[in-house]
XYZ file of C-alpha atoms in Angstrom:
419
model
C 11.094 107.128 26.686
C 12.594 103.910 28.239
C 13.771 100.711 26.559
C 14.718 97.194 27.765
C 18.260 96.068 26.867
C 19.364 99.537 25.862
C 22.013 99.541 23.094
C 25.610 99.911 24.249
C 26.202 102.740 21.820
C 23.191 104.729 23.023
C 23.817 108.413 22.811
C 21.923 111.610 23.524
C 20.778 113.844 20.688
C 24.022 115.821 20.878
C 26.076 112.652 20.343
C 27.319 112.281 23.925
C 26.948 108.991 25.849
C 23.832 108.945 28.026
C 24.574 109.236 31.769
C 23.527 106.440 34.110
C 23.007 106.706 37.859
C 24.097 103.654 39.854
C 23.165 103.111 43.479
C 25.830 100.936 45.208
C 24.459 99.082 48.263
C 26.795 97.606 50.892
C 25.811 96.435 54.398
C 22.694 98.602 54.484
C 24.508 101.688 53.250
C 24.112 103.180 49.797
C 26.156 105.485 47.610
C 24.926 106.932 44.308
C 27.341 107.636 41.455
C 26.879 108.754 37.865
C 28.288 106.338 35.264
C 27.213 105.419 31.729
C 26.452 102.239 29.760
C 30.001 102.166 28.380
C 31.534 101.950 31.872
C 34.020 99.070 32.036
C 34.093 96.278 34.584
C 37.365 97.582 35.991
C 35.958 101.081 36.430
C 32.766 100.021 38.227
C 34.740 97.857 40.675
C 37.085 100.783 41.395
C 34.079 103.086 41.913
C 32.610 100.617 44.425
C 35.900 100.581 46.385
C 35.978 104.368 46.478
C 32.318 104.621 47.492
C 32.817 102.577 50.682
C 36.552 103.129 51.221
C 37.390 99.417 50.842
C 41.058 98.277 51.103
C 42.856 97.059 47.982
C 43.177 93.495 49.335
C 39.395 93.180 49.669
C 37.838 90.723 47.245
C 34.723 92.189 45.656
C 31.718 90.819 43.875
C 29.117 93.150 42.332
C 25.611 91.933 41.550
C 23.181 93.612 39.176
C 19.721 92.095 38.736
C 20.913 88.786 40.181
C 23.968 88.471 37.914
C 27.627 89.023 38.769
C 29.125 91.981 36.972
C 32.247 90.795 35.189
C 31.195 87.272 34.243
C 31.000 85.605 37.657
C 34.529 86.213 38.952
C 35.788 88.347 41.814
C 37.895 91.449 41.320
C 40.517 93.533 42.984
C 41.477 95.565 39.922
C 40.230 95.724 36.373
C 42.011 96.055 33.069
C 41.183 97.296 29.633
C 41.704 96.414 25.993
C 42.038 92.790 25.032
C 44.431 91.836 27.841
C 43.857 89.469 30.759
C 41.080 90.539 33.131
C 41.280 89.799 36.854
C 37.635 90.755 37.253
C 36.271 87.909 35.190
C 39.022 85.300 35.672
C 39.295 84.859 31.909
C 42.312 85.230 29.655
C 41.147 87.572 26.905
C 38.082 89.685 26.250
C 36.797 91.904 23.513
C 35.439 95.368 24.142
C 31.857 94.110 24.558
C 32.700 91.692 27.385
C 34.618 94.395 29.262
C 31.485 96.473 29.653
C 29.957 96.423 33.117
C 26.463 96.240 31.554
C 26.875 94.268 28.288
C 23.145 93.539 28.123
C 22.173 97.149 28.606
C 20.252 98.870 31.388
C 16.596 99.669 31.708
C 16.488 103.462 31.646
C 14.215 104.756 34.367
C 14.191 107.743 36.666
C 15.505 105.542 39.504
C 19.213 104.631 39.787
C 20.309 101.098 38.853
C 20.884 99.138 42.060
C 24.173 97.251 42.359
C 24.753 95.029 45.384
C 28.333 95.072 46.722
C 29.723 91.933 48.395
C 33.161 92.272 50.020
C 35.431 89.758 51.757
C 38.787 90.520 53.324
C 41.649 88.621 51.724
C 42.921 87.534 55.157
C 39.560 85.937 55.912
C 39.660 83.860 52.727
C 43.212 82.693 53.480
C 42.274 81.817 57.056
C 39.247 79.769 55.987
C 41.217 77.909 53.317
C 43.859 76.946 55.881
C 41.377 75.705 58.480
C 40.746 72.006 59.158
C 37.541 70.938 57.445
C 34.632 70.066 59.732
C 34.260 66.240 59.686
C 30.555 66.557 60.492
C 29.862 68.220 57.144
C 30.036 66.131 53.993
C 30.614 67.743 50.645
C 28.637 66.864 47.541
C 31.585 64.844 46.226
C 31.744 62.614 49.304
C 27.970 62.142 49.284
C 28.141 60.998 45.675
C 30.950 58.610 46.504
C 28.977 57.032 49.349
C 26.099 56.286 46.987
C 28.374 54.562 44.481
C 29.007 50.832 44.935
C 32.295 50.793 46.811
C 34.985 48.208 46.189
C 36.165 48.864 49.737
C 33.061 47.390 51.396
C 34.056 45.431 54.468
C 32.550 42.116 53.364
C 33.246 42.499 49.649
C 31.939 44.671 46.795
C 28.681 42.717 46.335
C 27.712 42.452 50.015
C 24.511 44.358 50.710
C 21.449 43.751 52.835
C 18.629 41.552 51.616
C 15.902 43.666 49.986
C 13.132 42.099 52.105
C 14.720 41.093 55.425
C 16.994 43.779 56.804
C 17.642 46.726 59.112
C 15.725 49.686 57.690
C 17.614 52.556 59.368
C 20.870 53.218 61.218
C 21.374 55.766 63.958
C 24.699 56.521 65.616
C 25.039 58.536 68.802
C 25.721 61.988 67.332
C 24.161 64.234 69.957
C 27.250 63.822 72.169
C 29.505 65.284 69.416
C 31.796 62.259 69.570
C 35.038 62.911 67.747
C 33.922 66.267 66.373
C 36.654 68.269 68.087
C 40.268 68.163 66.836
C 41.567 67.069 70.272
C 38.947 64.341 70.674
C 40.285 60.775 70.867
C 36.974 58.901 70.795
C 35.784 57.548 67.410
C 33.669 59.909 65.342
C 29.921 59.389 64.957
C 30.495 58.653 61.252
C 32.693 55.689 62.214
C 29.967 54.437 64.546
C 27.501 54.613 61.672
C 29.888 52.628 59.466
C 30.197 50.020 62.220
C 26.415 49.647 62.422
C 26.289 49.132 58.661
C 29.099 46.589 58.940
C 27.036 44.622 61.471
C 23.951 44.756 59.259
C 25.800 43.436 56.192
C 27.782 40.778 58.086
C 27.171 37.530 56.119
C 26.487 35.672 59.367
C 23.953 38.245 60.566
C 22.314 38.240 57.134
C 22.005 34.447 57.269
C 20.225 34.665 60.641
C 17.865 37.424 59.509
C 16.968 35.764 56.197
C 16.422 32.356 57.840
C 13.902 33.932 60.258
C 12.541 36.545 57.843
C 13.261 39.448 60.189
C 12.796 43.159 59.567
C 14.210 45.552 62.175
C 13.094 49.179 62.096
C 16.240 50.851 63.444
C 19.674 49.633 64.447
C 21.114 52.259 66.759
C 23.986 53.002 69.109
C 23.446 53.184 72.852
C 24.452 56.547 74.289
C 27.387 55.580 76.561
C 27.029 58.797 78.562
C 23.363 59.631 79.112
C 21.432 56.418 78.461
C 19.138 55.977 81.492
C 18.767 52.214 81.236
C 22.534 51.852 80.928
C 23.074 53.948 84.053
C 20.437 51.983 85.963
C 22.129 48.670 85.135
C 25.489 50.059 86.239
C 23.987 51.063 89.583
C 22.738 47.486 89.973
C 26.221 46.152 89.253
C 25.240 44.806 85.814
C 26.532 45.648 82.352
C 24.096 46.573 79.619
C 25.372 45.823 76.117
C 22.126 46.230 74.165
C 18.348 46.258 74.258
C 15.421 45.453 71.990
C 12.433 47.798 71.867
C 9.004 46.718 70.630
C 9.991 43.221 69.538
C 12.372 44.381 66.854
C 11.057 47.857 66.108
C 14.396 49.151 67.355
C 17.608 47.494 68.520
C 20.349 49.467 70.262
C 23.874 48.163 70.824
C 26.644 49.585 73.013
C 29.479 50.182 70.540
C 32.024 52.116 72.621
C 34.279 51.038 75.445
C 33.693 52.499 78.917
C 36.564 54.960 78.527
C 35.166 56.048 75.109
C 38.614 55.628 73.538
C 37.609 52.951 71.046
C 34.879 50.563 69.938
C 34.309 47.212 71.613
C 35.721 44.129 69.808
C 33.664 43.298 66.730
C 32.990 39.665 67.659
C 31.446 40.854 70.943
C 29.242 43.345 69.086
C 28.037 40.647 66.680
C 27.204 38.370 69.609
C 25.284 41.187 71.315
C 23.317 41.917 68.141
C 22.294 38.251 67.781
C 21.317 38.259 71.474
C 19.001 41.220 70.865
C 17.568 39.662 67.702
C 16.589 36.642 69.813
C 14.481 38.981 71.939
C 12.204 39.484 68.924
C 10.377 36.330 70.067
C 11.164 35.931 73.771
C 11.561 38.804 76.201
C 12.677 36.843 79.261
C 16.035 35.104 79.555
C 14.510 31.649 79.930
C 15.433 28.319 78.354
C 13.395 29.063 75.219
C 15.316 32.302 74.714
C 18.721 30.656 75.152
C 17.782 27.806 72.817
C 16.876 30.260 70.087
C 19.973 32.353 70.768
C 22.255 29.310 70.690
C 20.843 28.129 67.375
C 21.272 31.615 65.893
C 24.898 31.712 67.053
C 25.515 28.361 65.378
C 24.001 29.677 62.127
C 26.149 32.801 62.341
C 29.429 30.949 62.834
C 28.530 28.237 60.307
C 27.968 30.846 57.583
C 31.478 32.192 58.087
C 32.844 28.642 58.178
C 31.208 27.803 54.840
C 32.521 30.995 53.209
C 36.023 30.206 54.458
C 35.861 26.639 53.104
C 34.729 27.992 49.732
C 37.766 30.272 49.552
C 35.838 33.550 49.756
C 38.494 36.220 50.391
C 38.209 39.984 50.930
C 41.498 41.888 50.650
C 43.430 38.745 51.519
C 41.286 37.881 54.540
C 38.379 35.508 55.140
C 35.128 36.880 56.517
C 35.829 34.890 59.698
C 39.074 36.839 60.138
C 37.234 40.119 59.606
C 34.523 39.104 62.090
C 37.102 37.968 64.651
C 35.693 34.436 64.886
C 38.278 32.452 62.913
C 39.444 30.632 66.049
C 35.905 29.429 66.800
C 35.358 27.774 63.402
C 38.785 26.302 62.753
C 37.616 22.718 63.397
C 34.364 22.984 61.462
C 30.966 22.204 62.964
C 32.437 20.357 65.953
C 34.390 23.445 66.985
C 31.351 25.658 66.448
C 29.169 23.462 68.686
C 31.780 23.459 71.465
C 32.249 27.239 71.252
C 28.509 27.992 71.379
C 27.880 25.591 74.288
C 30.779 27.131 76.225
C 29.311 30.575 75.607
C 25.893 29.416 76.779
C 27.352 27.938 79.953
C 28.729 31.361 80.925
C 25.652 33.346 79.928
C 23.001 31.022 81.371
C 24.845 30.743 84.694
C 24.158 34.450 85.255
C 20.445 33.606 85.169
C 20.640 30.454 87.256
C 20.083 28.090 84.310
C 21.944 25.012 83.090
C 22.932 24.415 79.472
C 22.319 20.662 79.758
C 18.587 21.033 79.123
C 19.029 22.804 75.760
C 22.287 21.249 74.541
C 20.525 18.493 72.517
C 18.494 21.138 70.621
C 21.644 23.092 69.780
C 23.344 19.924 68.587
C 20.314 19.018 66.466
C 20.461 22.381 64.713
C 24.142 21.788 63.977
C 23.320 18.465 62.338
C 20.566 20.072 60.240
C 22.895 22.782 58.930
C 25.637 20.277 58.155
C 23.195 17.982 56.295
C 21.792 20.927 54.282
C 25.305 21.980 53.301
C 26.235 18.477 52.133
C 23.019 18.217 50.146
C 23.653 21.534 48.399
C 27.230 20.441 47.648
C 25.993 17.259 45.971
C 23.420 19.204 43.970
C 26.104 21.618 42.843
C 28.378 18.807 41.724
C 25.612 17.222 39.641
C 24.766 20.573 38.026
C 28.469 21.021 37.331
C 28.594 17.684 35.452
C 30.433 15.859 38.192
C 29.618 13.566 41.043
C 32.771 14.384 43.029
C 35.008 11.843 44.689
C 36.992 9.560 42.412
C 35.160 10.468 39.198
C 37.114 13.766 39.008
C 34.296 15.693 37.336
C 33.213 12.958 34.868
C 29.484 12.285 34.547
C 28.452 9.076 36.323
C 27.335 5.960 34.373
C 23.757 6.224 35.667
C 23.381 9.805 34.485
C 24.894 8.952 31.087
C 22.492 6.037 30.617
C 19.527 8.248 31.487
C 20.636 10.845 28.936
C 21.043 8.189 26.224
C 17.616 6.724 26.967
C 16.031 10.183 26.687
C 17.763 10.781 23.343
C 16.482 7.431 22.014
C 12.922 8.280 23.035
C 13.091 11.629 21.224
C 14.465 9.909 18.075
C 11.670 7.330 18.073
C 9.073 10.086 18.582
C 10.436 12.002 15.572
C 10.326 8.839 13.393
C 6.708 8.197 14.373
C 5.748 11.784 13.490
C 7.385 11.494 10.055
C 5.692 8.180 9.265
C 2.317 9.583 10.270
């Protein structure tokens, strides 16, 4: 007769402890031994070593019906009584916990199968001393990346707009950049962080939100095997980015030609805005350069406004972080000069003159400046101040309007009471 969860004190009719056959299985080999339900954890681990002639420094783990014998720890040697047990990695145990089968064994004609897992101690030491693979993230690091980080480049609250944004990021990881210990080129993870930095750049966000753009993927150009890049090099040109499908995908060349570092950030931001301009115009004609110039003005003006408002990240302005502080130092006048100078260089490569589009760029500058002044005045009124010489005191006109409104409400209440 067989029972589930056989009692630990099970005995035969003559009072002796019932024998139990155990089939140890290790690397496809098996060895059958006769034990009993009172066999200790220490004894069963020693029997497994003897069965397969395993060295003393081998770390063992025995599994029975999916559970580790000995409470989940590994064992070299066991111990008895109520002393410390190296099998279970616990301090003290009672007699019940020292049993190899504390929950009993189903008594059948077939031996109980115990799976033996063995690892050499030298192997464990070698693995622990090895440099961790940077391409594999642990669960802890994944959790940390999902948490709002105070170390975000543009500040703790800087994220993409929920509606107008880059939906995905893709670094060049098929070249194994930076994966090897001797590699000097930046790792693919750093490239991915740089793409995210571009996407959350306050200036880039201002451009995208103003034009209500959604880009499918922002990716890194493969500096080694990209066919279009190689074709441009053969033609004596330099490809820094390209736009696929009118904004379905934008790829930017992040790495220098020698692959030792990334290109300067301000150049990458300029390239990204260039590619965003291709969402509307494919050719490098005057319409394209007008749109690009206006977007560059918006980008630099956003950083200028943040700097004037005293927005600081780790002691630096966003303009310092973006590498464009020198271009905005004189306000909108400096921004206009910098963008026109940039357009002169770029348009000359396509046989075009900046003179035809300069008035449109200047007009956009005036619009942005007027909008900023208007918002400043609105903010001062909402803050109970008109600015200038009043020093935050409400103006006479506003006070008179408030008094007149209060008088009207008082008269209305008197009329209601008399009625």
